[in-house]
C-alpha cells in the first residue's frame, strides 16, 4: 500500500466515524449525550482536515511533514477531574437511546485503530510517524466511549475498573 492510498483510506475511516458521531448528536435527546457526541464530531472533523492537508502536501511535494495533530479532547488530568461529575450526573440521565449509538461508536473506533495498526506495519517511516499519533488519539477516543458505556450500562465497571464485586 502506498502512503497516498493509506491516507485516502484513513480519510474514509475518519469520515465514517465523524458521520456516526454527527448522527448520534442529532438523534440524542439528552443534553449531556448531545455534548459528548458533538465534541467527538468536531474531533473527527479535525482528523479529516488534517489528513486532507497531509494528502495535499504529499501530492504537491512528494512527501509529508508530521505536524502535531490538533485535538479538542481535554487533557487526561482534566478528564480525571470530570469523572466524579459524570458519575453524579449519570443518575439523572436517561441513556436508553444512547446505548446502541455508543456501542456502534466503540466498534468504529476499534476498526479505525486496527486499520492504523495495520498501516504501521506496511508503510515506510513517514507513514509510520503519521499513523502512530492517530493510534494514540483513537485509543483515547475508545477510552472515552468505553467510559460512557460503563456509565450508561451500570455494569459495575467504570473506566475499565471494577467498582464493586458481588462475590462478597
Short mmCIF file of C-alpha atoms in Angstrom, two decimals:
data_model
loop_
_atom_site.label_atom_id
_atom_site.label_comp_id
_atom_site.label_asym_id
_atom_site.label_seq_id
_atom_site.Cartn_x
_atom_site.Cartn_y
_atom_site.Cartn_z
CA UNK A 1 0.00 0.00 0.00
CA UNK A 2 1.31 3.42 -0.88
CA UNK A 3 1.28 6.35 1.53
CA UNK A 4 -1.30 8.08 -0.69
CA UNK A 5 -3.59 5.04 -0.51
CA UNK A 6 -3.10 4.84 3.26
CA UNK A 7 -4.04 8.47 3.78
CA UNK A 8 -7.03 8.12 1.46
CA UNK A 9 -8.36 5.09 3.35
CA UNK A 10 -7.72 6.84 6.66
CA UNK A 11 -9.81 9.80 5.47
CA UNK A 12 -12.62 7.37 4.64
CA UNK A 13 -12.43 5.85 8.16
CA UNK A 14 -12.46 9.26 9.81
CA UNK A 15 -15.43 10.45 7.73
CA UNK A 16 -17.37 7.31 8.64
CA UNK A 17 -16.70 7.86 12.34
CA UNK A 18 -17.42 11.60 12.12
CA UNK A 19 -20.71 10.95 10.37
CA UNK A 20 -21.75 8.48 13.08
CA UNK A 21 -20.99 10.99 15.83
CA UNK A 22 -22.85 13.76 13.95
CA UNK A 23 -25.87 11.49 13.52
CA UNK A 24 -25.75 10.42 17.18
CA UNK A 25 -25.53 14.08 18.25
CA UNK A 26 -28.58 14.93 16.14
CA UNK A 27 -30.57 11.95 17.44
CA UNK A 28 -29.66 12.32 21.12
CA UNK A 29 -32.34 13.83 23.30
CA UNK A 30 -30.07 14.02 26.33
CA UNK A 31 -28.14 17.33 26.56
CA UNK A 32 -25.06 15.66 28.06
CA UNK A 33 -25.16 12.96 25.38
CA UNK A 34 -25.53 15.60 22.66
CA UNK A 35 -22.47 17.44 24.01
CA UNK A 36 -20.44 14.21 24.18
CA UNK A 37 -21.20 13.36 20.55
CA UNK A 38 -20.69 16.97 19.43
CA UNK A 39 -17.17 17.08 20.87
CA UNK A 40 -16.26 13.82 19.14
CA UNK A 41 -17.82 15.05 15.87
CA UNK A 42 -15.52 18.09 15.97
CA UNK A 43 -12.55 15.89 16.86
CA UNK A 44 -13.13 13.56 13.92
CA UNK A 45 -13.63 16.52 11.56
CA UNK A 46 -10.24 17.77 12.72
CA UNK A 47 -8.77 14.41 11.75
CA UNK A 48 -10.36 14.60 8.31
CA UNK A 49 -8.99 18.10 7.78
CA UNK A 50 -5.53 17.08 9.00
CA UNK A 51 -5.37 14.02 6.75
CA UNK A 52 -6.59 16.01 3.75
CA UNK A 53 -3.83 18.54 4.37
CA UNK A 54 -1.25 15.71 4.51
CA UNK A 55 -2.62 14.26 1.27
CA UNK A 56 -2.41 17.64 -0.44
CA UNK A 57 1.16 18.08 0.80
CA UNK A 58 2.07 14.60 -0.47
CA UNK A 59 0.60 15.32 -3.88
CA UNK A 60 2.35 18.70 -4.15
CA UNK A 61 5.76 17.88 -2.61
CA UNK A 62 6.04 14.11 -2.84
CA UNK A 63 6.44 13.82 0.93
CA UNK A 64 4.70 14.84 4.13
CA UNK A 65 5.61 16.53 7.35
CA UNK A 66 4.12 15.17 10.53
CA UNK A 67 2.91 18.31 12.20
CA UNK A 68 1.13 17.82 15.52
CA UNK A 69 -2.48 16.71 15.15
CA UNK A 70 -4.81 19.21 16.80
CA UNK A 71 -7.27 17.74 19.29
CA UNK A 72 -10.35 19.06 21.07
CA UNK A 73 -10.18 16.29 23.66
CA UNK A 74 -9.10 17.71 27.02
CA UNK A 75 -6.02 16.53 28.86
CA UNK A 76 -6.07 13.33 30.93
CA UNK A 77 -5.90 15.41 34.12
CA UNK A 78 -8.98 17.39 33.16
CA UNK A 79 -10.83 14.18 32.27
CA UNK A 80 -9.92 12.58 35.61
CA UNK A 81 -11.38 15.58 37.46
CA UNK A 82 -14.59 15.30 35.46
CA UNK A 83 -15.17 11.62 36.16
CA UNK A 84 -16.88 12.23 39.51
CA UNK A 85 -19.21 14.80 37.95
CA UNK A 86 -20.06 12.29 35.23
CA UNK A 87 -20.92 9.61 37.78
CA UNK A 88 -23.21 12.02 39.65
CA UNK A 89 -24.99 13.27 36.54
CA UNK A 90 -25.45 9.69 35.27
CA UNK A 91 -28.07 9.03 37.91
CA UNK A 92 -30.28 11.75 36.40
CA UNK A 93 -29.83 10.86 32.73
CA UNK A 94 -31.86 8.52 30.54
CA UNK A 95 -29.44 6.53 28.44
CA UNK A 96 -31.84 4.07 26.88
CA UNK A 97 -31.46 5.51 23.38
CA UNK A 98 -27.75 6.32 23.73
CA UNK A 99 -26.56 2.77 24.35
CA UNK A 100 -26.63 1.48 20.78
CA UNK A 101 -25.06 4.66 19.43
CA UNK A 102 -22.22 4.27 21.92
CA UNK A 103 -21.62 0.62 21.08
CA UNK A 104 -21.51 1.50 17.37
CA UNK A 105 -19.05 4.30 18.13
CA UNK A 106 -16.85 1.86 20.08
CA UNK A 107 -16.88 -0.57 17.14
CA UNK A 108 -15.93 2.20 14.69
CA UNK A 109 -13.10 3.47 16.91
CA UNK A 110 -11.76 -0.09 17.25
CA UNK A 111 -11.91 -0.60 13.47
CA UNK A 112 -10.01 2.63 12.86
CA UNK A 113 -7.35 1.71 15.44
CA UNK A 114 -6.91 -1.75 13.91
CA UNK A 115 -6.59 -0.20 10.45
CA UNK A 116 -3.97 2.28 11.64
CA UNK A 117 -2.01 -0.51 13.34
CA UNK A 118 -2.06 -2.41 10.04
CA UNK A 119 -0.80 0.68 8.22
CA UNK A 120 2.06 0.99 10.72
CA UNK A 121 3.20 -2.46 9.64
CA UNK A 122 3.17 -1.85 5.90
CA UNK A 123 4.25 1.77 5.48
CA UNK A 124 7.63 3.42 5.48
CA UNK A 125 8.91 5.85 8.12
CA UNK A 126 6.71 8.81 7.08
CA UNK A 127 3.54 6.74 7.21
CA UNK A 128 4.50 5.12 10.49
CA UNK A 129 5.11 8.50 12.09
CA UNK A 130 1.78 9.83 10.80
CA UNK A 131 -0.33 6.93 11.99
CA UNK A 132 1.47 6.39 15.31
CA UNK A 133 -0.19 9.54 16.69
CA UNK A 134 -3.56 8.54 15.24
CA UNK A 135 -3.40 5.27 17.18
CA UNK A 136 -2.78 7.20 20.40
CA UNK A 137 -5.70 9.53 19.72
CA UNK A 138 -8.07 6.74 18.71
CA UNK A 139 -7.13 4.85 21.88
CA UNK A 140 -8.17 7.97 23.81
CA UNK A 141 -11.48 8.09 21.95
CA UNK A 142 -12.03 4.41 22.71
CA UNK A 143 -11.43 5.05 26.41
CA UNK A 144 -13.90 7.97 26.40
CA UNK A 145 -16.60 5.96 24.64
CA UNK A 146 -15.99 2.95 26.92
CA UNK A 147 -16.36 5.22 29.95
CA UNK A 148 -19.70 6.50 28.66
CA UNK A 149 -20.77 2.89 28.05
CA UNK A 150 -19.77 1.96 31.61
CA UNK A 151 -21.90 4.82 32.94
CA UNK A 152 -24.84 4.01 30.66
CA UNK A 153 -24.96 0.28 31.29
CA UNK A 154 -24.14 0.44 35.02
CA UNK A 155 -22.21 -2.83 34.74
CA UNK A 156 -20.11 -2.22 37.84
CA UNK A 157 -17.13 -1.11 35.78
CA UNK A 158 -16.02 2.46 35.37
CA UNK A 159 -13.08 3.42 33.17
CA UNK A 160 -12.26 -0.31 32.89
CA UNK A 161 -12.01 -0.72 36.68
CA UNK A 162 -14.45 -2.89 38.61
CA UNK A 163 -16.30 -0.70 41.12
CA UNK A 164 -17.93 -3.47 43.10
CA UNK A 165 -17.94 -7.23 43.37
CA UNK A 166 -21.00 -9.34 44.13
CA UNK A 167 -18.86 -12.22 45.42
CA UNK A 168 -18.71 -10.82 48.95
#
